[in-house]
PDB file of C-alpha atoms in Angstrom:
ATOM      1  CA  MET K 163     108.183  69.291  99.521  1.00 82.00           C
ATOM      2  CA  MET K 164     107.022  72.838  98.940  1.00 89.00           C
ATOM      3  CA  THR K 165     104.685  71.703  96.152  1.00 92.00           C
ATOM      4  CA  LEU K 166     103.296  69.064  98.567  1.00 94.00           C
ATOM      5  CA  LEU K 167     102.457  71.804 101.084  1.00 95.00           C
ATOM      6  CA  PHE K 168     100.438  73.692  98.470  1.00 95.00           C
ATOM      7  CA  ILE K 169      98.696  70.465  97.465  1.00 96.00           C
ATOM      8  CA  LEU K 170      97.793  69.854 101.108  1.00 96.00           C
ATOM      9  CA  PHE K 171      96.292  73.340 101.497  1.00 95.00           C
ATOM     10  CA  ALA K 172      94.338  72.882  98.267  1.00 96.00           C
ATOM     11  CA  THR K 173      93.054  69.588  99.658  1.00 96.00           C
ATOM     12  CA  SER K 174      92.076  71.224 102.960  1.00 96.00           C
ATOM     13  CA  MET K 175      90.146  73.936 101.123  1.00 95.00           C
ATOM     14  CA  TRP K 176      88.450  71.424  98.845  1.00 96.00           C
ATOM     15  CA  LEU K 177      87.399  69.199 101.774  1.00 95.00           C
ATOM     16  CA  GLY K 178      86.152  72.202 103.774  1.00 94.00           C
ATOM     17  CA  TRP K 179      84.081  73.487 100.860  1.00 94.00           C
ATOM     18  CA  HIS K 180      82.546  70.086 100.232  1.00 93.00           C
ATOM     19  CA  GLY K 181      81.241  69.458 103.723  1.00 90.00           C
ATOM     20  CA  LYS K 182      84.158  67.570 105.291  1.00 93.00           C
ATOM     21  CA  ARG K 183      84.851  69.974 108.106  1.00 93.00           C
ATOM     22  CA  LYS K 184      86.882  67.775 110.472  1.00 94.00           C
ATOM     23  CA  PRO K 185      89.087  66.230 107.773  1.00 95.00           C
ATOM     24  CA  ALA K 186      89.695  69.751 106.440  1.00 95.00           C
ATOM     25  CA  ILE K 187      90.858  70.982 109.827  1.00 96.00           C
ATOM     26  CA  PHE K 188      93.032  67.836 110.287  1.00 96.00           C
ATOM     27  CA  VAL K 189      94.757  68.371 106.899  1.00 97.00           C
ATOM     28  CA  PHE K 190      95.132  72.062 107.746  1.00 96.00           C
ATOM     29  CA  LEU K 191      96.903  71.274 111.051  1.00 97.00           C
ATOM     30  CA  VAL K 192      99.162  68.707 109.400  1.00 97.00           C
ATOM     31  CA  THR K 193     100.104  71.265 106.753  1.00 96.00           C
ATOM     32  CA  ILE K 194     100.861  73.958 109.337  1.00 96.00           C
ATOM     33  CA  ALA K 195     103.061  71.538 111.244  1.00 96.00           C
ATOM     34  CA  LEU K 196     104.912  70.642 108.045  1.00 95.00           C
ATOM     35  CA  CYS K 197     105.270  74.343 107.208  1.00 95.00           C
ATOM     36  CA  ALA K 198     106.827  75.006 110.630  1.00 94.00           C
ATOM     37  CA  PHE K 199     109.185  72.034 110.154  1.00 93.00           C
ATOM     38  CA  TRP K 200     110.164  73.188 106.663  1.00 91.00           C
ATOM     39  CA  PHE K 201     110.683  76.765 107.926  1.00 92.00           C
ATOM     40  CA  LYS K 202     113.111  75.431 110.582  1.00 90.00           C
ATOM     41  CA  HIS K 203     114.830  73.409 107.853  1.00 87.00           C
ATOM     42  CA  HIS K 204     115.374  76.512 105.716  1.00 83.00           C
ATOM     43  CA  ALA K 205     116.310  78.898 108.574  1.00 82.00           C
ATOM     44  CA  THR K 206     119.868  77.666 108.849  1.00 76.00           C
ATOM     45  CA  SER K 207     122.088  80.648 108.071  1.00 73.00           C
ATOM     46  CA  GLU K 208     123.358  82.682 111.021  1.00 74.00           C
ATOM     47  CA  LEU K 209     121.815  86.116 111.565  1.00 73.00           C
ATOM     48  CA  HIS K 210     124.320  88.955 111.953  1.00 71.00           C
ATOM     49  CA  ILE K 211     122.443  90.696 114.721  1.00 71.00           C
ATOM     50  CA  ASP K 212     123.189  91.250 118.369  1.00 71.00           C
ATOM     51  CA  LEU K 213     120.098  90.576 120.469  1.00 66.00           C
TER      52      LEU K 213
ATOM     53  CA  MET H 195      77.699  91.894 115.268  1.00 82.00           C
ATOM     54  CA  THR H 196      75.237  89.322 113.884  1.00 88.00           C
ATOM     55  CA  PRO H 197      76.486  85.973 112.542  1.00 88.00           C
ATOM     56  CA  THR H 198      75.272  86.919 109.073  1.00 88.00           C
ATOM     57  CA  PHE H 199      77.210  90.174 109.096  1.00 92.00           C
ATOM     58  CA  ALA H 200      80.299  88.375 110.412  1.00 92.00           C
ATOM     59  CA  ARG H 201      80.109  85.888 107.544  1.00 92.00           C
ATOM     60  CA  LYS H 202      79.942  88.786 105.083  1.00 93.00           C
ATOM     61  CA  LEU H 203      83.032  90.254 106.694  1.00 94.00           C
ATOM     62  CA  ASN H 204      84.798  86.909 106.289  1.00 95.00           C
ATOM     63  CA  VAL H 205      83.940  86.901 102.569  1.00 95.00           C
ATOM     64  CA  ILE H 206      85.585  90.339 102.261  1.00 95.00           C
ATOM     65  CA  PHE H 207      88.537  89.160 104.361  1.00 94.00           C
ATOM     66  CA  LEU H 208      88.933  86.082 102.115  1.00 95.00           C
ATOM     67  CA  ILE H 209      89.070  88.326  99.015  1.00 95.00           C
ATOM     68  CA  MET H 210      91.476  90.766 100.680  1.00 95.00           C
ATOM     69  CA  ILE H 211      93.946  88.026 101.645  1.00 95.00           C
ATOM     70  CA  CYS H 212      94.011  86.945  97.967  1.00 95.00           C
ATOM     71  CA  ILE H 213      95.158  90.410  96.829  1.00 95.00           C
ATOM     72  CA  PRO H 214      98.793  90.141  98.078  1.00 95.00           C
ATOM     73  CA  LEU H 215      98.979  86.615  96.611  1.00 95.00           C
ATOM     74  CA  ILE H 216      97.916  87.990  93.224  1.00 95.00           C
ATOM     75  CA  GLY H 217     100.388  90.819  93.709  1.00 93.00           C
ATOM     76  CA  ALA H 218     103.179  88.268  94.353  1.00 92.00           C
ATOM     77  CA  TYR H 219     102.315  86.606  91.038  1.00 92.00           C
ATOM     78  CA  THR H 220     102.421  89.991  89.327  1.00 92.00           C
ATOM     79  CA  ILE H 221     105.981  90.476  90.589  1.00 91.00           C
ATOM     80  CA  GLN H 222     106.930  86.887  89.735  1.00 90.00           C
ATOM     81  CA  PHE H 223     105.788  87.047  86.149  1.00 90.00           C
ATOM     82  CA  GLY H 224     105.805  90.806  85.491  1.00 90.00           C
ATOM     83  CA  ARG H 225     109.351  91.438  86.731  1.00 88.00           C
ATOM     84  CA  GLY H 226     110.674  87.914  86.305  1.00 87.00           C
ATOM     85  CA  GLU H 227     111.551  87.458  89.971  1.00 89.00           C
ATOM     86  CA  PHE H 228     111.533  83.973  91.439  1.00 90.00           C
ATOM     87  CA  PRO H 229     110.120  83.327  94.912  1.00 91.00           C
ATOM     88  CA  CYS H 230     112.569  81.948  97.461  1.00 91.00           C
ATOM     89  CA  PRO H 231     111.649  79.166  99.916  1.00 91.00           C
ATOM     90  CA  LEU H 232     110.784  81.656 102.701  1.00 93.00           C
ATOM     91  CA  CYS H 233     108.664  83.651 100.194  1.00 93.00           C
ATOM     92  CA  LEU H 234     106.761  80.473  99.324  1.00 94.00           C
ATOM     93  CA  LEU H 235     106.259  79.679 103.030  1.00 95.00           C
ATOM     94  CA  GLN H 236     104.802  83.175 103.520  1.00 96.00           C
ATOM     95  CA  ARG H 237     102.391  82.497 100.648  1.00 96.00           C
ATOM     96  CA  LEU H 238     101.405  79.250 102.396  1.00 96.00           C
ATOM     97  CA  ALA H 239     100.713  81.129 105.643  1.00 97.00           C
ATOM     98  CA  MET H 240      98.422  83.533 103.740  1.00 96.00           C
ATOM     99  CA  LEU H 241      96.594  80.573 102.239  1.00 96.00           C
ATOM    100  CA  GLY H 242      96.213  79.180 105.783  1.00 96.00           C
ATOM    101  CA  ILE H 243      94.507  82.426 106.749  1.00 97.00           C
ATOM    102  CA  ALA H 244      92.283  82.022 103.685  1.00 96.00           C
ATOM    103  CA  CYS H 245      91.402  78.466 104.818  1.00 95.00           C
ATOM    104  CA  GLY H 246      90.077  79.750 108.195  1.00 96.00           C
ATOM    105  CA  ALA H 247      88.047  82.547 106.608  1.00 96.00           C
ATOM    106  CA  MET H 248      86.642  80.092 104.034  1.00 95.00           C
ATOM    107  CA  MET H 249      85.463  77.761 106.861  1.00 95.00           C
ATOM    108  CA  ASN H 250      83.654  80.659 108.490  1.00 94.00           C
ATOM    109  CA  VAL H 251      81.934  81.429 105.187  1.00 94.00           C
ATOM    110  CA  ARG H 252      80.971  77.818 104.549  1.00 93.00           C
ATOM    111  CA  TYR H 253      79.918  76.621 108.000  1.00 93.00           C
ATOM    112  CA  GLY H 254      79.244  79.738 110.029  1.00 91.00           C
ATOM    113  CA  ILE H 255      81.271  81.600 112.623  1.00 93.00           C
ATOM    114  CA  ARG H 256      83.300  79.498 115.067  1.00 93.00           C
ATOM    115  CA  ALA H 257      86.234  80.356 117.268  1.00 93.00           C
ATOM    116  CA  SER H 258      88.128  77.316 115.884  1.00 93.00           C
ATOM    117  CA  HIS H 259      87.951  78.797 112.366  1.00 95.00           C
ATOM    118  CA  TYR H 260      89.399  82.064 113.623  1.00 96.00           C
ATOM    119  CA  GLY H 261      92.047  79.944 115.415  1.00 96.00           C
ATOM    120  CA  MET H 262      93.125  78.605 112.033  1.00 96.00           C
ATOM    121  CA  CYS H 263      93.605  82.176 110.832  1.00 96.00           C
ATOM    122  CA  MET H 264      95.508  83.118 113.994  1.00 97.00           C
ATOM    123  CA  ILE H 265      97.889  80.144 113.854  1.00 97.00           C
ATOM    124  CA  SER H 266      98.675  80.848 110.182  1.00 97.00           C
ATOM    125  CA  ALA H 267      99.168  84.563 110.821  1.00 97.00           C
ATOM    126  CA  VAL H 268     101.628  83.942 113.705  1.00 97.00           C
ATOM    127  CA  LEU H 269     103.565  81.383 111.656  1.00 97.00           C
ATOM    128  CA  GLY H 270     103.671  83.802 108.698  1.00 97.00           C
ATOM    129  CA  ALA H 271     104.842  86.643 110.967  1.00 97.00           C
ATOM    130  CA  CYS H 272     107.702  84.430 112.249  1.00 96.00           C
ATOM    131  CA  ILE H 273     108.767  83.541 108.702  1.00 95.00           C
ATOM    132  CA  SER H 274     108.687  87.115 107.400  1.00 96.00           C
ATOM    133  CA  THR H 275     110.480  88.410 110.483  1.00 94.00           C
ATOM    134  CA  ARG H 276     113.228  85.857 109.885  1.00 92.00           C
ATOM    135  CA  GLN H 277     113.583  87.073 106.279  1.00 91.00           C
ATOM    136  CA  ILE H 278     113.652  90.724 107.312  1.00 91.00           C
ATOM    137  CA  LEU H 279     116.407  89.922 109.865  1.00 89.00           C
ATOM    138  CA  LEU H 280     118.426  88.198 107.127  1.00 86.00           C
ATOM    139  CA  HIS H 281     118.608  91.501 105.253  1.00 84.00           C
ATOM    140  CA  ILE H 282     118.315  93.983 108.111  1.00 83.00           C
ATOM    141  CA  VAL H 283     121.921  95.131 107.755  1.00 77.00           C
ATOM    142  CA  PRO H 284     122.397  96.095 104.085  1.00 73.00           C
ATOM    143  CA  GLU H 285     125.778  95.145 102.682  1.00 75.00           C
ATOM    144  CA  PRO H 286     127.313  95.617  99.227  1.00 77.00           C
ATOM    145  CA  GLY H 287     125.662  92.902  97.180  1.00 73.00           C
ATOM    146  CA  ASN H 288     123.005  92.219  99.815  1.00 73.00           C
ATOM    147  CA  THR H 289     120.281  94.836  99.589  1.00 76.00           C
ATOM    148  CA  GLY H 290     117.437  92.445 100.225  1.00 79.00           C
ATOM    149  CA  TYR H 291     115.761  89.703  98.245  1.00 83.00           C
ATOM    150  CA  GLY H 292     113.902  90.882  95.166  1.00 79.00           C
ATOM    151  CA  SER H 293     112.923  94.422  94.299  1.00 81.00           C
ATOM    152  CA  ALA H 294     111.070  96.801  96.596  1.00 81.00           C
ATOM    153  CA  VAL H 295     107.397  97.692  96.103  1.00 84.00           C
ATOM    154  CA  MET H 296     106.455 101.170  97.284  1.00 89.00           C
ATOM    155  CA  GLY H 297     109.658 101.373  99.304  1.00 87.00           C
ATOM    156  CA  MET H 298     109.459  97.995 101.054  1.00 90.00           C
ATOM    157  CA  HIS H 299     110.343  94.440 100.076  1.00 91.00           C
ATOM    158  CA  LEU H 300     107.584  91.863  99.769  1.00 93.00           C
ATOM    159  CA  TYR H 301     108.552  90.091 103.023  1.00 93.00           C
ATOM    160  CA  THR H 302     108.212  93.398 104.907  1.00 94.00           C
ATOM    161  CA  TRP H 303     104.759  93.912 103.393  1.00 95.00           C
ATOM    162  CA  ALA H 304     103.963  90.304 104.334  1.00 96.00           C
ATOM    163  CA  LEU H 305     104.899  90.980 108.011  1.00 97.00           C
ATOM    164  CA  LEU H 306     102.581  94.018 108.021  1.00 97.00           C
ATOM    165  CA  ILE H 307      99.775  91.902 106.582  1.00 97.00           C
ATOM    166  CA  PHE H 308     100.271  89.192 109.214  1.00 97.00           C
ATOM    167  CA  ILE H 309     100.353  91.742 112.038  1.00 98.00           C
ATOM    168  CA  ALA H 310      97.224  93.430 110.633  1.00 97.00           C
ATOM    169  CA  THR H 311      95.522  90.032 110.481  1.00 97.00           C
ATOM    170  CA  ILE H 312      96.317  89.333 114.134  1.00 97.00           C
ATOM    171  CA  LEU H 313      95.042  92.773 115.092  1.00 97.00           C
ATOM    172  CA  ILE H 314      91.841  92.352 113.074  1.00 95.00           C
ATOM    173  CA  LEU H 315      91.228  88.956 114.675  1.00 95.00           C
ATOM    174  CA  GLY H 316      91.726  90.487 118.111  1.00 95.00           C
ATOM    175  CA  VAL H 317      89.101  93.147 117.322  1.00 95.00           C
ATOM    176  CA  VAL H 318      86.690  90.596 115.852  1.00 93.00           C
ATOM    177  CA  PHE H 319      87.013  88.435 118.974  1.00 93.00           C
ATOM    178  CA  LEU H 320      85.520  91.292 120.995  1.00 94.00           C
ATOM    179  CA  PHE H 321      82.090  90.675 119.439  1.00 92.00           C
ATOM    180  CA  ASP H 322      80.648  87.597 121.224  1.00 90.00           C
ATOM    181  CA  SER H 323      77.301  87.884 119.469  1.00 89.00           C
ATOM    182  CA  GLN H 324      78.724  86.598 116.171  1.00 88.00           C
ATOM    183  CA  PHE H 325      79.509  83.091 117.472  1.00 87.00           C
ATOM    184  CA  GLU H 326      77.077  80.260 116.829  1.00 80.00           C
ATOM    185  CA  SER H 327      76.539  76.920 118.540  1.00 77.00           C
ATOM    186  CA  LYS H 328      78.347  73.726 117.448  1.00 75.00           C
ATOM    187  CA  GLU H 329      75.024  72.286 116.259  1.00 74.00           C
ATOM    188  CA  ALA H 330      74.325  75.337 114.108  1.00 74.00           C
ATOM    189  CA  THR H 331      77.736  75.146 112.421  1.00 75.00           C
ATOM    190  CA  SER H 332      78.054  71.383 111.897  1.00 77.00           C
ATOM    191  CA  LYS H 333      76.751  71.426 108.343  1.00 83.00           C
ATOM    192  CA  THR H 334      77.462  73.494 105.263  1.00 83.00           C
ATOM    193  CA  ARG H 335      75.069  76.267 104.438  1.00 82.00           C
ATOM    194  CA  SER H 336      74.247  78.196 101.293  1.00 86.00           C
ATOM    195  CA  VAL H 337      76.870  80.701 100.359  1.00 87.00           C
ATOM    196  CA  PRO H 338      76.214  84.020  98.582  1.00 88.00           C
ATOM    197  CA  ALA H 339      77.592  84.412  95.060  1.00 92.00           C
ATOM    198  CA  LEU H 340      80.427  86.655  96.248  1.00 94.00           C
ATOM    199  CA  GLY H 341      81.397  83.982  98.806  1.00 93.00           C
ATOM    200  CA  ALA H 342      81.605  81.348  96.070  1.00 94.00           C
ATOM    201  CA  VAL H 343      83.696  83.712  93.951  1.00 95.00           C
ATOM    202  CA  ALA H 344      86.013  84.300  96.913  1.00 95.00           C
ATOM    203  CA  PHE H 345      86.449  80.554  97.500  1.00 95.00           C
ATOM    204  CA  TRP H 346      87.209  79.787  93.868  1.00 96.00           C
ATOM    205  CA  LEU H 347      89.612  82.698  93.744  1.00 95.00           C
ATOM    206  CA  ALA H 348      91.519  81.409  96.803  1.00 95.00           C
ATOM    207  CA  PHE H 349      91.371  77.813  95.574  1.00 96.00           C
ATOM    208  CA  GLY H 350      92.519  78.829  92.096  1.00 96.00           C
ATOM    209  CA  ILE H 351      95.496  80.721  93.551  1.00 96.00           C
ATOM    210  CA  THR H 352      96.387  77.660  95.596  1.00 96.00           C
ATOM    211  CA  VAL H 353      96.260  75.355  92.568  1.00 96.00           C
ATOM    212  CA  ALA H 354      98.257  77.876  90.535  1.00 95.00           C
ATOM    213  CA  ASN H 355     100.901  77.859  93.259  1.00 94.00           C
ATOM    214  CA  VAL H 356     101.010  74.072  93.116  1.00 95.00           C
ATOM    215  CA  CYS H 357     101.845  74.290  89.387  1.00 94.00           C
ATOM    216  CA  THR H 358     104.347  77.180  89.527  1.00 93.00           C
ATOM    217  CA  THR H 359     106.133  75.803  92.596  1.00 93.00           C
ATOM    218  CA  PHE H 360     106.479  72.439  90.902  1.00 93.00           C
ATOM    219  CA  LEU H 361     107.883  74.145  87.801  1.00 91.00           C
ATOM    220  CA  GLU H 362     110.306  76.117  89.940  1.00 90.00           C
ATOM    221  CA  CYS H 363     111.486  73.401  92.291  1.00 88.00           C
ATOM    222  CA  GLY H 364     110.494  70.102  90.704  1.00 85.00           C
ATOM    223  CA  PHE H 365     110.949  67.140  93.021  1.00 82.00           C
ATOM    224  CA  LYS H 366     113.997  68.682  94.715  1.00 82.00           C
ATOM    225  CA  GLN H 367     114.317  71.096  97.592  1.00 85.00           C
ATOM    226  CA  CYS H 368     113.687  74.645  96.327  1.00 84.00           C
ATOM    227  CA  PRO H 369     116.988  76.537  95.769  1.00 82.00           C
ATOM    228  CA  GLU H 370     117.766  79.353  98.215  1.00 81.00           C
ATOM    229  CA  ASN H 371     118.272  81.855  95.365  1.00 81.00           C
ATOM    230  CA  PRO H 372     116.319  80.509  92.402  1.00 81.00           C
ATOM    231  CA  THR H 373     117.230  81.938  89.001  1.00 81.00           C
ATOM    232  CA  SER H 374     115.160  79.718  86.694  1.00 79.00           C
ATOM    233  CA  TYR H 375     112.363  77.180  86.571  1.00 81.00           C
ATOM    234  CA  LEU H 376     114.068  73.818  87.095  1.00 78.00           C
ATOM    235  CA  MET H 377     111.355  71.927  85.232  1.00 76.00           C
ATOM    236  CA  LEU H 378     111.403  74.132  82.102  1.00 76.00           C
TER     237      LEU H 378
END
């Protein structure tokens, strides 16, 4: 999964550099959404803090 | 601030955001420390910032490109804050993940970088004269040599991360405390 996220960012950069602006932004937004999902997936352990 | 000057600033910004990513590789290979999943997610957030800056360099200055940087910086700040909170109360055997660099762990440095990025974007947004019309920024334009170098640097770091992350995690979920490259 993590490798896929890096591949998606590389794809976004490549598309953006080669004139595909809208697809680049679309891939970027998909990647950010997946990053947020994967962050939530990994943030499972309880924090020992009193807020 | 003229659009041309703003593009030059974005080239510099693109190079600067690559520096901590290169630094992370120096720690990874120089000291033999393996990046944890949250560390990798912070790298991804920095690459997201690089994406936005690269779009400004390639197409011209648009608020939507800065928006890409802002979204990535906020996500990165959330991730690094989470990791700081995991280690905020030092215990025997839990003095933070990885070794400290100049007195702070990499995730603390990352939070400072994300906050600095948000602050810089806020300052940059004050200059309305840099923004161009949609028509003017719909096509690619010629990029100075330093801009091309900055793009290939950022793209090269991204591809390198594809390779090293695959070597570390393979097809599985990355381990919380990696101690070796699973694919080697």
